[in-house]
CSV table of C-alpha atoms and ligand atoms in Angstrom, one decimal:
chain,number,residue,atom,x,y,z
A,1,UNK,CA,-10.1,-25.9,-25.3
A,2,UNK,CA,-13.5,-24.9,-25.6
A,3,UNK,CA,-15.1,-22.2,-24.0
A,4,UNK,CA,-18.6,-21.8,-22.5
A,5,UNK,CA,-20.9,-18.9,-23.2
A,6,UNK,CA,-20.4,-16.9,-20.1
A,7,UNK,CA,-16.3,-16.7,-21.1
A,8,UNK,CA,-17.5,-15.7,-24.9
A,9,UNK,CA,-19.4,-13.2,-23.7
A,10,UNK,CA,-16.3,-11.4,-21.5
A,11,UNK,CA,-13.8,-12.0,-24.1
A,12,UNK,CA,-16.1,-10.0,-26.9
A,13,UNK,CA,-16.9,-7.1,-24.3
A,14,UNK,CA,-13.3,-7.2,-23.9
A,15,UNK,CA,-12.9,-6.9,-27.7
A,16,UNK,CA,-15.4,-3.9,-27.9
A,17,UNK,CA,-13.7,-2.1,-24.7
A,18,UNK,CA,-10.0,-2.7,-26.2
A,19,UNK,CA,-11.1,-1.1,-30.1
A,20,UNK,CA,-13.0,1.7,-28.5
A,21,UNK,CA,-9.9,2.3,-25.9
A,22,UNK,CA,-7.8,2.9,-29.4
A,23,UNK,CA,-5.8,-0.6,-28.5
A,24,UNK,CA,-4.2,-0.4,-31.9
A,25,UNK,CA,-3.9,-4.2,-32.6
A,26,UNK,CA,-6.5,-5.4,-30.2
A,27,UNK,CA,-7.3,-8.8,-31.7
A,28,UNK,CA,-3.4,-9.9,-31.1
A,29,UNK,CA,-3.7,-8.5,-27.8
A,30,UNK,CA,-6.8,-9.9,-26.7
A,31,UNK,CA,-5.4,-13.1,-27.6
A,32,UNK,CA,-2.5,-12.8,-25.1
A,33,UNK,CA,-4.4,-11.7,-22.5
A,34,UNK,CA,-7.0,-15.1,-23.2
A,35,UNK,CA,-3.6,-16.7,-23.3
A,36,UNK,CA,-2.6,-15.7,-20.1
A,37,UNK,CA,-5.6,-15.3,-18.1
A,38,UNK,CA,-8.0,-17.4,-19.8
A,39,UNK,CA,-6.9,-20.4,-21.3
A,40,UNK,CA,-3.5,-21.5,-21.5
A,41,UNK,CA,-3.6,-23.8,-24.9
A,42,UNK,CA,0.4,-24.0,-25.5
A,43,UNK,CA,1.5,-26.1,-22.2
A,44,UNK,CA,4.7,-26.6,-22.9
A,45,UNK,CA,5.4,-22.5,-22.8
A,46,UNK,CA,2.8,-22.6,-19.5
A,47,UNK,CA,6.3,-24.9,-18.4
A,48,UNK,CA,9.0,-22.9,-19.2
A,49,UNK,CA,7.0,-19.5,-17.8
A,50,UNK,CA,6.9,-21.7,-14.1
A,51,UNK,CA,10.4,-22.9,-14.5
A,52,UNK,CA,11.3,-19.2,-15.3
A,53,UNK,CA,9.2,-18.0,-12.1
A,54,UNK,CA,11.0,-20.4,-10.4
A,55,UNK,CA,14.6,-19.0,-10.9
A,56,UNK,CA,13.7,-16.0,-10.2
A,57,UNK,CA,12.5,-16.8,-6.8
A,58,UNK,CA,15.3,-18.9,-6.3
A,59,UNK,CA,16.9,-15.5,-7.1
A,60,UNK,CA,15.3,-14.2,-4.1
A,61,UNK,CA,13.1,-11.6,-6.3
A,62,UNK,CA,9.7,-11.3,-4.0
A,63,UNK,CA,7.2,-13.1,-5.5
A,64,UNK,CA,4.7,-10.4,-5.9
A,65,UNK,CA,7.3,-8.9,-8.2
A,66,UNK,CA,7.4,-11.8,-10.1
A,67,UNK,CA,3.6,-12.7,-9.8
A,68,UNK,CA,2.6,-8.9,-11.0
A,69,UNK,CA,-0.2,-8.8,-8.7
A,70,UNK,CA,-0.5,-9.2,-5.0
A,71,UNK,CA,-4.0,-10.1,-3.3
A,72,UNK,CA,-4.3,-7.3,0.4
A,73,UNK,CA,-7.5,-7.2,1.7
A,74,UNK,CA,-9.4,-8.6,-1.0
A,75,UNK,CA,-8.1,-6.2,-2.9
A,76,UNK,CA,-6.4,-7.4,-6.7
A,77,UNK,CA,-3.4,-4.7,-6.6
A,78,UNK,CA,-0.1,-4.8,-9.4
A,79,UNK,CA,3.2,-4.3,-8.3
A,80,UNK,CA,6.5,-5.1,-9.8
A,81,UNK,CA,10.4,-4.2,-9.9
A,82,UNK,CA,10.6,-0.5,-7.8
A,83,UNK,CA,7.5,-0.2,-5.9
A,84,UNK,CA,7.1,-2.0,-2.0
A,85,UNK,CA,4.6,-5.3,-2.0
A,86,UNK,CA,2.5,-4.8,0.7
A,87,UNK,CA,2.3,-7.3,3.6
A,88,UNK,CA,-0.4,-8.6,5.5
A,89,UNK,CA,0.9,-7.0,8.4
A,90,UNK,CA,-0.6,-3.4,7.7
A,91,UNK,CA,-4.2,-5.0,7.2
A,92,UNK,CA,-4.0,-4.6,11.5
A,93,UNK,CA,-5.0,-0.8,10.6
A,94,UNK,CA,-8.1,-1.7,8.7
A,95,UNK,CA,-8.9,-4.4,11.6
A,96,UNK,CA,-8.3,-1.3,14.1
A,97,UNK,CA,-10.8,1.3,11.7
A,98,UNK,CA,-13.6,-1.2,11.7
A,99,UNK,CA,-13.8,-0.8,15.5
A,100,UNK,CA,-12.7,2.5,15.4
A,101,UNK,CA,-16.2,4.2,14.3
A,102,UNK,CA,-14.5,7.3,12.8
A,103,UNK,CA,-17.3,10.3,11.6
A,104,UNK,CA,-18.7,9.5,8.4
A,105,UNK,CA,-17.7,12.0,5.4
A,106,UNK,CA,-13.4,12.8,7.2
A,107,UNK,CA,-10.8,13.1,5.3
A,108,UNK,CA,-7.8,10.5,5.6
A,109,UNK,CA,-4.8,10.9,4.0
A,110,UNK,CA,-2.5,7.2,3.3
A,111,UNK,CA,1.1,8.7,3.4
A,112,UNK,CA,4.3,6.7,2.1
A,113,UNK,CA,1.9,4.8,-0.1
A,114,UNK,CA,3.5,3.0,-2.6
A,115,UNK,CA,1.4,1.0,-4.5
A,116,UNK,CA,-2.0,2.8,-2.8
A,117,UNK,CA,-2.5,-0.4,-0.7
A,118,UNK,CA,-3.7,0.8,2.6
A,119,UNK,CA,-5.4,3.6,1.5
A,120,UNK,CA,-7.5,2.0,-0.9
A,121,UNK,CA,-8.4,-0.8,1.4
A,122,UNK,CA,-9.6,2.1,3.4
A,123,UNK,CA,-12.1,3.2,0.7
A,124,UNK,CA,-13.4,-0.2,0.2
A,125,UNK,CA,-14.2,0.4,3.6
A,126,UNK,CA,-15.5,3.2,4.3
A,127,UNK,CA,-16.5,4.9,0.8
A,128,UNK,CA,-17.8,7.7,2.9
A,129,UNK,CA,-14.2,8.7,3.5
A,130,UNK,CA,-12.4,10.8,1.1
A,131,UNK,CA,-8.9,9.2,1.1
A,132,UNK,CA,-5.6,10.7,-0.3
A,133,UNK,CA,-2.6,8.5,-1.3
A,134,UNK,CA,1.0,10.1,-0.9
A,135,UNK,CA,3.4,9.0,-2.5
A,136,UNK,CA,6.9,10.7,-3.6
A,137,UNK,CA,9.0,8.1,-5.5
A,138,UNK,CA,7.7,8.3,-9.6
A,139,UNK,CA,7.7,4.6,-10.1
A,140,UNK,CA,5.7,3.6,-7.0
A,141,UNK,CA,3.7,6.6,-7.9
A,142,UNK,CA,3.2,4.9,-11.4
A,143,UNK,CA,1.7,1.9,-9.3
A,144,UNK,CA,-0.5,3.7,-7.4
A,145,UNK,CA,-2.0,5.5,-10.3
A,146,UNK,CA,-2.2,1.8,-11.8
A,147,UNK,CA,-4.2,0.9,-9.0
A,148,UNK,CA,-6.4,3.6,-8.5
A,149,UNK,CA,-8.0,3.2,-12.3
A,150,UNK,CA,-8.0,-0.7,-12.4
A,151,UNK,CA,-10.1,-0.4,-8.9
A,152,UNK,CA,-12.2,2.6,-9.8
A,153,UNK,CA,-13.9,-0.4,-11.9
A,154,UNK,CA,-14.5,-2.3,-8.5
A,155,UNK,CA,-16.2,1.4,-7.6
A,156,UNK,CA,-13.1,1.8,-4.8
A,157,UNK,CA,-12.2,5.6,-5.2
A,158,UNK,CA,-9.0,7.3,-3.7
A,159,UNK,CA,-6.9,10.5,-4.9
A,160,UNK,CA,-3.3,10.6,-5.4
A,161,UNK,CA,-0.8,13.1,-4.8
A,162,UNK,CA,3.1,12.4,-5.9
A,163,UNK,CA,4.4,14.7,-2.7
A,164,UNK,CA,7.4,14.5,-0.2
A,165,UNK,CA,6.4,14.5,3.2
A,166,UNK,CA,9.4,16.4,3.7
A,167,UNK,CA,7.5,19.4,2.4
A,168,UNK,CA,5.4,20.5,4.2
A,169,UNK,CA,3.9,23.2,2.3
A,170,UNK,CA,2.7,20.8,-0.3
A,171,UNK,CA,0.1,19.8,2.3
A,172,UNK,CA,-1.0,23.4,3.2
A,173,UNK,CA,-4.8,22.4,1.6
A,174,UNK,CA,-5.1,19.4,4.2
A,175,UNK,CA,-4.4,21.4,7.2
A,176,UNK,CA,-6.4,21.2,10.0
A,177,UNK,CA,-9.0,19.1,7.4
A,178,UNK,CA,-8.0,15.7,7.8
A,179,UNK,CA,-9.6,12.8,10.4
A,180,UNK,CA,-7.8,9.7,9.9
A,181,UNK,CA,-3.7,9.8,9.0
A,182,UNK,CA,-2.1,6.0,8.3
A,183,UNK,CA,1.0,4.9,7.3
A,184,UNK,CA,3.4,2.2,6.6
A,185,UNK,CA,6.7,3.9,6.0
A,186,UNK,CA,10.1,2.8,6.1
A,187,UNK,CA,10.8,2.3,9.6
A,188,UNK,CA,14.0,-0.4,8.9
A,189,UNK,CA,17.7,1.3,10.9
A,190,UNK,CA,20.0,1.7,7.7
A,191,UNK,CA,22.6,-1.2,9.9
A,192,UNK,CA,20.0,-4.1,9.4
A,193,UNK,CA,20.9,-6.4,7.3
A,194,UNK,CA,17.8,-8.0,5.6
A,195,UNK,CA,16.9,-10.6,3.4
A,196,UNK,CA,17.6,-10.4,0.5
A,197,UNK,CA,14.0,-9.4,-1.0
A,198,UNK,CA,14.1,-6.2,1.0
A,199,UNK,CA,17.7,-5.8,1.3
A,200,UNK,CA,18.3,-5.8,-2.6
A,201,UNK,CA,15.0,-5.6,-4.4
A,202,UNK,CA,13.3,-3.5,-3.1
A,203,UNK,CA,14.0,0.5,-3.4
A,204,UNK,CA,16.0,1.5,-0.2
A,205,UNK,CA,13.6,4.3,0.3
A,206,UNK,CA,10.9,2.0,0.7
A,207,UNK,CA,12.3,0.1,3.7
A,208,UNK,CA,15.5,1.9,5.2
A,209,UNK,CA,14.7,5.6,7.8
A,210,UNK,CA,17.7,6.9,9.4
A,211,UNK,CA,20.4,5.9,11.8
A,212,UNK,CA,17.3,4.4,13.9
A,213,UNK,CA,14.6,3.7,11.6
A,214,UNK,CA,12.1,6.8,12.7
A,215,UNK,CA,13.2,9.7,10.5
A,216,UNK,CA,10.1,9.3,8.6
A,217,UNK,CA,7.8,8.5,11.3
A,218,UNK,CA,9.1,11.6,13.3
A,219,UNK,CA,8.5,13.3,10.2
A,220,UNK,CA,4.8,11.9,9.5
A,221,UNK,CA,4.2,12.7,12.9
A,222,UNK,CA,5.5,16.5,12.8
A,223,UNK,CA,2.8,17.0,9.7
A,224,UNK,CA,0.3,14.8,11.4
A,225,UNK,CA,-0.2,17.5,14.1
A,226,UNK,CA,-0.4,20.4,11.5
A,227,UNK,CA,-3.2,18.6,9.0
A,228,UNK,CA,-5.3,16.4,11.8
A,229,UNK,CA,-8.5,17.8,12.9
A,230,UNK,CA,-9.6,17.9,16.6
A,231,UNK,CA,-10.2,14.2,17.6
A,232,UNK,CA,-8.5,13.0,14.4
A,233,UNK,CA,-6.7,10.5,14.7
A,234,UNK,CA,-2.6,9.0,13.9
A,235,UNK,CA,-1.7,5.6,13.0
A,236,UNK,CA,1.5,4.3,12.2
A,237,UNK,CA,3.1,1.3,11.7
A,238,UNK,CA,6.6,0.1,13.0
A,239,UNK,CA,9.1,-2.1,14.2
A,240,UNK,CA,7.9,-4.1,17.6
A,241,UNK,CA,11.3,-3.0,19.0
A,242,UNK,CA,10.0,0.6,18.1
A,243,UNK,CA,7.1,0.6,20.4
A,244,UNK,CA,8.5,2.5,23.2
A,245,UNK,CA,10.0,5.0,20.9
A,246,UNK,CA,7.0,6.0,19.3
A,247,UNK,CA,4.6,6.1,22.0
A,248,UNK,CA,7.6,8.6,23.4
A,249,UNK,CA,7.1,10.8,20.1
A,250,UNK,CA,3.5,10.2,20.2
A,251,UNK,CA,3.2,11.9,23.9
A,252,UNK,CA,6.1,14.6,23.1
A,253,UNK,CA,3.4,15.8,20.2
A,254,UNK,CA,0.3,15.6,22.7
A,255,UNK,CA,-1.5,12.8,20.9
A,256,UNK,CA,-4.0,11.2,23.6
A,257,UNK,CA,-5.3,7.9,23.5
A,258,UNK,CA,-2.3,6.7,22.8
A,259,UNK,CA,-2.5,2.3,21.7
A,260,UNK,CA,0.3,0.1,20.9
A,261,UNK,CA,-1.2,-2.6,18.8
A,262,UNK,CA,0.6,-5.8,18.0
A,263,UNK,CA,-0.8,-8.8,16.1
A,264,UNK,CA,1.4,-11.8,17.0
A,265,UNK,CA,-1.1,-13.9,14.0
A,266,UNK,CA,0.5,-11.9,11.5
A,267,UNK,CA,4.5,-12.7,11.9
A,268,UNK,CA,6.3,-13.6,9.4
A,269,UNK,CA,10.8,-13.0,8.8
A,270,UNK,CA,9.5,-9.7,8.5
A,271,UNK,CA,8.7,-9.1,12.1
A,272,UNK,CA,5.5,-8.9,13.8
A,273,UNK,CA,2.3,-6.8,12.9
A,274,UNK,CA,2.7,-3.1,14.6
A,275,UNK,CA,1.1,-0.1,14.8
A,276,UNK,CA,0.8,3.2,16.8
A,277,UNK,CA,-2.4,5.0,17.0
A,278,UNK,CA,-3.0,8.7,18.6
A,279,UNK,CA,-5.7,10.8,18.7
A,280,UNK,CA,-5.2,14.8,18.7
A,281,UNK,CA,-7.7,15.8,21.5
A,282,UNK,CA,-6.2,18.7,22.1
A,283,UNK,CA,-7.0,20.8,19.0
A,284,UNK,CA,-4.6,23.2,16.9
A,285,UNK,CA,-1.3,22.6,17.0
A,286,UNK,CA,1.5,24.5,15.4
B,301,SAM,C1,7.3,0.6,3.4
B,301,SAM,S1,6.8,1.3,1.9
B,301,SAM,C2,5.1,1.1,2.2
B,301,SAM,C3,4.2,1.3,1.0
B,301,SAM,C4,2.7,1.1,1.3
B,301,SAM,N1,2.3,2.0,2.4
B,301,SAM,C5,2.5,-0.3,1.7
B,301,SAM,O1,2.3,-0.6,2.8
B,301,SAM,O2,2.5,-1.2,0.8
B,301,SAM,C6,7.2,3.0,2.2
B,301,SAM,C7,6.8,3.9,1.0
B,301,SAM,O3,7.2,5.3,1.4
B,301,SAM,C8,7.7,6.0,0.3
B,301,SAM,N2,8.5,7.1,0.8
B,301,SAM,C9,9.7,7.1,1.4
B,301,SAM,N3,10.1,8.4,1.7
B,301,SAM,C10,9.1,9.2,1.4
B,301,SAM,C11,8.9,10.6,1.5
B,301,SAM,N4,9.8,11.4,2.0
B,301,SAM,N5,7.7,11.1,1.0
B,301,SAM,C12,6.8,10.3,0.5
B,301,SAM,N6,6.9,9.0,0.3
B,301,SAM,C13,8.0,8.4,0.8
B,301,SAM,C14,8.5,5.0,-0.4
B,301,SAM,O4,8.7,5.3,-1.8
B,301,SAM,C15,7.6,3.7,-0.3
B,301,SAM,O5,6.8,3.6,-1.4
Protein backbone atom coordinates (compact mmCIF):
# COMPACT_ATOMS: atom_id res chain seq x y z
CA UNK A 1 0.00 0.00 0.00
CA UNK A 2 1.26 3.27 -0.73
CA UNK A 3 1.51 6.00 1.44
CA UNK A 4 0.89 9.77 0.84
CA UNK A 5 3.33 12.51 1.93
CA UNK A 6 1.64 13.71 5.06
CA UNK A 7 2.01 9.73 6.57
CA UNK A 8 5.89 9.83 5.22
CA UNK A 9 6.46 12.70 6.99
CA UNK A 10 5.06 11.20 10.66
CA UNK A 11 6.65 7.97 10.14
CA UNK A 12 10.26 9.74 9.58
CA UNK A 13 9.72 12.12 12.68
CA UNK A 14 8.80 9.02 14.34
CA UNK A 15 12.12 7.58 13.16
CA UNK A 16 14.16 10.57 14.38
CA UNK A 17 12.09 10.69 17.87
CA UNK A 18 12.63 6.75 18.38
CA UNK A 19 16.87 6.92 17.53
CA UNK A 20 17.24 9.95 19.66
CA UNK A 21 14.88 8.17 22.54
CA UNK A 22 17.87 5.41 22.47
CA UNK A 23 15.01 2.86 20.86
CA UNK A 24 17.83 0.27 20.28
CA UNK A 25 16.43 -1.32 17.08
CA UNK A 26 14.15 1.43 15.99
CA UNK A 27 13.81 0.59 12.32
CA UNK A 28 12.21 -3.00 13.37
CA UNK A 29 10.14 -1.19 15.72
CA UNK A 30 8.96 1.48 13.71
CA UNK A 31 7.87 -1.08 11.39
CA UNK A 32 5.51 -2.76 13.95
CA UNK A 33 4.11 0.14 15.01
CA UNK A 34 3.33 1.21 10.89
CA UNK A 35 2.09 -2.37 11.02
CA UNK A 36 -0.21 -1.90 13.63
CA UNK A 37 -1.28 1.57 13.49
CA UNK A 38 -0.62 2.54 10.11
CA UNK A 39 -1.07 0.16 7.49
CA UNK A 40 -1.95 -3.32 7.97
CA UNK A 41 -0.21 -5.02 4.65
CA UNK A 42 -0.32 -8.84 5.97
CA UNK A 43 -4.33 -9.38 6.16
CA UNK A 44 -4.46 -12.64 6.79
CA UNK A 45 -2.48 -11.97 10.39
CA UNK A 46 -4.94 -8.64 10.63
CA UNK A 47 -7.62 -12.08 10.70
CA UNK A 48 -6.23 -14.20 13.14
CA UNK A 49 -5.46 -10.89 15.63
CA UNK A 50 -9.65 -10.25 15.35
CA UNK A 51 -10.48 -13.83 15.70
CA UNK A 52 -7.96 -13.85 18.73
CA UNK A 53 -9.77 -10.52 20.08
CA UNK A 54 -12.71 -12.34 19.63
CA UNK A 55 -12.12 -15.22 22.09
CA UNK A 56 -10.99 -13.30 24.43
CA UNK A 57 -14.19 -11.34 24.68
CA UNK A 58 -16.02 -14.35 24.39
CA UNK A 59 -13.88 -15.01 27.47
CA UNK A 60 -15.50 -12.23 29.05
CA UNK A 61 -12.04 -10.11 29.29
CA UNK A 62 -13.34 -6.27 29.10
CA UNK A 63 -12.65 -5.04 25.96
CA UNK A 64 -10.54 -2.14 26.84
CA UNK A 65 -8.27 -4.78 28.22
CA UNK A 66 -8.07 -6.38 25.13
CA UNK A 67 -8.24 -3.16 22.97
CA UNK A 68 -5.19 -1.41 25.09
CA UNK A 69 -6.67 1.82 24.92
CA UNK A 70 -10.02 3.14 26.00
CA UNK A 71 -11.46 6.56 24.51
CA UNK A 72 -13.04 8.92 28.14
CA UNK A 73 -13.76 12.21 27.42
CA UNK A 74 -11.93 12.67 24.30
CA UNK A 75 -9.20 11.54 25.99
CA UNK A 76 -6.85 8.42 24.25
CA UNK A 77 -5.92 6.63 27.73
CA UNK A 78 -4.07 2.76 27.88
CA UNK A 79 -5.18 0.29 30.07
CA UNK A 80 -4.79 -3.43 30.33
CA UNK A 81 -4.77 -6.63 32.64
CA UNK A 82 -4.73 -5.02 36.58
CA UNK A 83 -5.77 -1.58 36.25
CA UNK A 84 -9.87 -0.40 36.26
CA UNK A 85 -11.21 0.75 32.58
CA UNK A 86 -12.99 3.66 33.13
CA UNK A 87 -16.70 4.03 32.27
CA UNK A 88 -18.57 6.70 30.89
CA UNK A 89 -20.45 7.01 33.89
CA UNK A 90 -17.78 9.18 35.89
CA UNK A 91 -17.73 11.81 32.83
CA UNK A 92 -21.19 13.12 35.02
CA UNK A 93 -18.37 14.86 37.34
CA UNK A 94 -16.75 16.76 34.41
CA UNK A 95 -20.48 17.61 33.19
CA UNK A 96 -21.08 18.81 36.98
CA UNK A 97 -17.40 21.06 37.00
CA UNK A 98 -18.30 22.83 33.82
CA UNK A 99 -21.25 24.38 35.58
CA UNK A 100 -19.65 24.38 38.69
CA UNK A 101 -17.42 27.66 38.06
CA UNK A 102 -14.76 26.57 40.67
CA UNK A 103 -11.78 29.56 41.40
CA UNK A 104 -9.28 29.58 38.84
CA UNK A 105 -5.68 28.47 40.00
CA UNK A 106 -7.32 25.39 43.20
CA UNK A 107 -5.94 22.53 43.85
CA UNK A 108 -7.88 19.19 43.13
CA UNK A 109 -6.76 16.07 44.07
CA UNK A 110 -8.38 12.67 41.79
CA UNK A 111 -8.26 9.94 44.55
CA UNK A 112 -8.53 6.06 43.71
CA UNK A 113 -7.34 6.94 40.26
CA UNK A 114 -6.37 4.13 38.55
CA UNK A 115 -5.45 4.76 35.22
CA UNK A 116 -5.53 8.91 35.85
CA UNK A 117 -8.88 9.06 33.95
CA UNK A 118 -10.95 11.53 35.81
CA UNK A 119 -8.26 13.62 36.86
CA UNK A 120 -6.82 14.18 33.69
CA UNK A 121 -10.02 14.90 32.00
CA UNK A 122 -10.15 17.51 34.71
CA UNK A 123 -6.91 19.13 33.35
CA UNK A 124 -8.11 19.12 29.88
CA UNK A 125 -10.59 21.13 31.44
CA UNK A 126 -9.53 23.43 33.38
CA UNK A 127 -5.53 23.68 32.93
CA UNK A 128 -5.65 26.42 35.46
CA UNK A 129 -6.15 23.70 38.06
CA UNK A 130 -3.29 21.90 39.49
CA UNK A 131 -4.58 18.31 39.69
CA UNK A 132 -3.13 15.30 41.77
CA UNK A 133 -3.84 11.65 40.87
CA UNK A 134 -3.80 9.09 43.81
CA UNK A 135 -3.29 6.07 43.33
CA UNK A 136 -2.05 3.09 45.67
CA UNK A 137 -2.01 -0.19 43.71
CA UNK A 138 1.67 -0.38 41.64
CA UNK A 139 0.29 -1.63 38.45
CA UNK A 140 -2.60 0.93 38.09
CA UNK A 141 -0.06 3.30 39.28
CA UNK A 142 2.10 2.08 36.22
CA UNK A 143 -1.00 3.13 34.07
CA UNK A 144 -1.40 6.32 35.37
CA UNK A 145 2.18 7.23 34.97
CA UNK A 146 1.67 5.78 31.30
CA UNK A 147 -0.97 8.23 30.86
CA UNK A 148 0.32 11.20 32.27
CA UNK A 149 3.61 11.31 29.72
CA UNK A 150 1.64 10.06 26.57
CA UNK A 151 -0.87 13.18 27.38
CA UNK A 152 1.70 15.60 28.47
CA UNK A 153 2.18 15.57 24.47
CA UNK A 154 -1.53 16.67 24.11
CA UNK A 155 -0.25 19.55 26.72
CA UNK A 156 -2.84 17.85 29.53
CA UNK A 157 -0.66 18.08 32.82
CA UNK A 158 -1.55 16.20 36.18
CA UNK A 159 0.89 14.96 39.09
CA UNK A 160 0.85 11.60 40.49
CA UNK A 161 1.28 10.28 43.89
CA UNK A 162 1.31 6.21 44.48
CA UNK A 163 -0.45 6.81 48.24
CA UNK A 164 -3.01 4.88 50.39
CA UNK A 165 -5.81 6.96 51.36
CA UNK A 166 -5.68 5.01 54.35
CA UNK A 167 -2.80 7.13 55.50
CA UNK A 168 -3.44 9.98 56.20
CA UNK A 169 -0.23 11.50 56.87
CA UNK A 170 0.95 11.00 53.45
CA UNK A 171 -1.52 13.89 52.56
CA UNK A 172 -0.23 16.20 55.38
CA UNK A 173 1.12 18.83 52.28
CA UNK A 174 -2.57 19.02 50.87
CA UNK A 175 -4.14 20.03 54.00
CA UNK A 176 -6.33 22.65 54.15
CA UNK A 177 -4.86 23.48 50.27
CA UNK A 178 -7.11 21.63 48.12
CA UNK A 179 -10.61 23.07 46.19
CA UNK A 180 -11.94 20.36 44.23
CA UNK A 181 -11.76 16.43 45.70
CA UNK A 182 -13.26 13.63 43.02
CA UNK A 183 -13.46 10.18 43.13
CA UNK A 184 -14.59 6.91 41.62
CA UNK A 185 -13.66 4.37 44.16
CA UNK A 186 -14.79 0.98 44.75
CA UNK A 187 -18.03 1.37 46.10
CA UNK A 188 -19.30 -2.58 45.01
CA UNK A 189 -20.61 -4.70 48.82
CA UNK A 190 -18.03 -7.68 48.74
CA UNK A 191 -21.70 -10.18 48.50
CA UNK A 192 -22.43 -8.90 44.76
CA UNK A 193 -22.00 -11.09 42.46
CA UNK A 194 -20.92 -9.39 39.17
CA UNK A 195 -20.28 -10.06 35.75
CA UNK A 196 -17.78 -11.55 34.97
CA UNK A 197 -15.50 -8.55 33.70
CA UNK A 198 -15.60 -7.00 37.10
CA UNK A 199 -16.12 -10.02 39.16
CA UNK A 200 -12.86 -11.82 37.79
CA UNK A 201 -10.79 -9.40 35.76
CA UNK A 202 -10.56 -6.77 37.26
CA UNK A 203 -8.36 -6.31 40.60
CA UNK A 204 -10.84 -6.70 43.62
CA UNK A 205 -9.48 -3.61 45.09
CA UNK A 206 -10.68 -1.75 42.27
CA UNK A 207 -14.36 -2.63 42.53
CA UNK A 208 -15.22 -4.38 45.95
CA UNK A 209 -15.36 -1.73 49.74
CA UNK A 210 -16.50 -3.50 52.65
CA UNK A 211 -19.40 -5.39 54.02
CA UNK A 212 -21.57 -2.41 52.40
CA UNK A 213 -19.55 -1.01 49.68
CA UNK A 214 -18.59 2.53 51.55
CA UNK A 215 -15.34 1.72 53.45
CA UNK A 216 -13.52 3.76 51.02
CA UNK A 217 -15.92 6.46 50.55
CA UNK A 218 -16.23 6.89 54.38
CA UNK A 219 -12.59 7.01 54.22
CA UNK A 220 -12.30 9.59 51.25
CA UNK A 221 -14.61 11.56 53.02
CA UNK A 222 -12.81 11.42 56.57
CA UNK A 223 -9.51 12.98 54.55
CA UNK A 224 -11.72 15.18 52.44
CA UNK A 225 -12.57 17.32 55.49
CA UNK A 226 -8.86 17.46 56.67
CA UNK A 227 -7.31 18.62 53.00
CA UNK A 228 -10.53 20.81 51.53
CA UNK A 229 -10.31 24.44 51.69
CA UNK A 230 -13.24 26.65 52.89
CA UNK A 231 -15.90 26.39 50.11
CA UNK A 232 -13.98 23.47 48.50
CA UNK A 233 -15.75 21.19 47.37
CA UNK A 234 -16.47 16.79 47.57
CA UNK A 235 -17.58 14.69 44.81
CA UNK A 236 -18.03 11.14 44.81
CA UNK A 237 -19.29 8.63 42.96
CA UNK A 238 -21.49 5.60 43.95
CA UNK A 239 -24.00 3.04 43.77
CA UNK A 240 -27.69 4.61 43.07
CA UNK A 241 -28.78 2.34 45.97
CA UNK A 242 -26.07 4.33 47.98
CA UNK A 243 -27.61 7.71 47.71
CA UNK A 244 -29.21 7.91 50.95
CA UNK A 245 -26.16 6.61 52.68
CA UNK A 246 -23.86 9.04 51.52
CA UNK A 247 -25.77 12.10 51.67
CA UNK A 248 -26.12 10.71 55.51
CA UNK A 249 -22.15 10.75 55.74
CA UNK A 250 -22.00 13.77 53.78
CA UNK A 251 -24.21 15.74 56.57
CA UNK A 252 -22.59 13.75 59.54
CA UNK A 253 -19.17 15.56 58.22
CA UNK A 254 -20.98 19.11 57.81
CA UNK A 255 -20.58 19.27 54.03
CA UNK A 256 -23.34 21.94 52.75
CA UNK A 257 -24.76 22.06 49.52
CA UNK A 258 -25.22 18.77 49.48
CA UNK A 259 -26.57 17.18 45.47
CA UNK A 260 -27.33 13.74 44.52
CA UNK A 261 -26.74 13.58 40.87
CA UNK A 262 -27.91 10.76 38.73
CA UNK A 263 -27.64 10.51 34.92
CA UNK A 264 -30.26 7.92 33.80
CA UNK A 265 -28.42 8.48 29.90
CA UNK A 266 -25.50 6.89 31.09
CA UNK A 267 -26.85 3.15 32.37
CA UNK A 268 -25.41 0.44 31.32
CA UNK A 269 -25.21 -3.55 33.48
CA UNK A 270 -23.11 -1.54 35.47
CA UNK A 271 -25.73 0.64 37.12
CA UNK A 272 -26.60 4.06 36.61
CA UNK A 273 -24.34 7.23 36.51
CA UNK A 274 -24.01 8.64 40.37
CA UNK A 275 -22.37 11.06 42.20
CA UNK A 276 -22.35 12.91 45.60
CA UNK A 277 -21.17 16.44 45.70
CA UNK A 278 -20.57 18.61 49.12
CA UNK A 279 -19.22 21.66 49.72
CA UNK A 280 -17.21 22.44 53.12
CA UNK A 281 -18.73 25.91 53.99
CA UNK A 282 -17.96 25.73 57.25
CA UNK A 283 -14.18 26.05 57.30
CA UNK A 284 -11.41 23.91 59.37
CA UNK A 285 -12.26 20.82 60.35
CA UNK A 286 -10.31 18.38 62.40
C1 LIG B 1 -13.23 1.92 40.73
S1 LIG B 1 -11.50 2.08 40.42
C2 LIG B 1 -11.59 3.68 39.67
C3 LIG B 1 -10.36 4.14 38.96
C4 LIG B 1 -10.55 5.50 38.28
N1 LIG B 1 -10.97 6.50 39.24
C5 LIG B 1 -11.53 5.40 37.16
O1 LIG B 1 -12.67 5.87 37.31
O2 LIG B 1 -11.19 4.83 36.13
C6 LIG B 1 -10.89 2.38 42.05
C7 LIG B 1 -9.38 2.58 42.18
O3 LIG B 1 -9.10 2.81 43.57
C8 LIG B 1 -7.87 2.23 43.90
N2 LIG B 1 -7.83 2.06 45.37
C9 LIG B 1 -8.49 1.14 46.12
N3 LIG B 1 -8.21 1.29 47.41
C10 LIG B 1 -7.33 2.33 47.50
C11 LIG B 1 -6.64 2.94 48.59
N4 LIG B 1 -6.81 2.51 49.84
N5 LIG B 1 -5.82 3.98 48.34
C12 LIG B 1 -5.64 4.42 47.05
N6 LIG B 1 -6.25 3.87 45.97
C13 LIG B 1 -7.08 2.83 46.20
C14 LIG B 1 -7.87 0.93 43.12
O4 LIG B 1 -6.57 0.40 42.96
C15 LIG B 1 -8.52 1.38 41.80
O5 LIG B 1 -7.55 1.78 40.87
Amino acid sequence: MSLGKYEQEVIAQARVMLEAAGVWDSDSDLNSLVDRFIVRADKQRALEEFKLAVSERCNRIPLGHILGTVEFDELPLVVGSGVFVPRPHSTVIHKWLDDAELDKGIRALDLCAGSGAIGLAIARRRPDMEVTCVEFEKIAFNYLNRNIARLATKDVYVNAMQADIYDSKTFAPFRHQVGLIVANPPYVPQQVRLQPEWGNHHPTAAVYSGADGLDLIRQITSLAITLLITGGWLVIEHGEDQAHSVRELFEQYQLSEIQTVIDREVSDTTGTSVMTVGCLSNGVKA
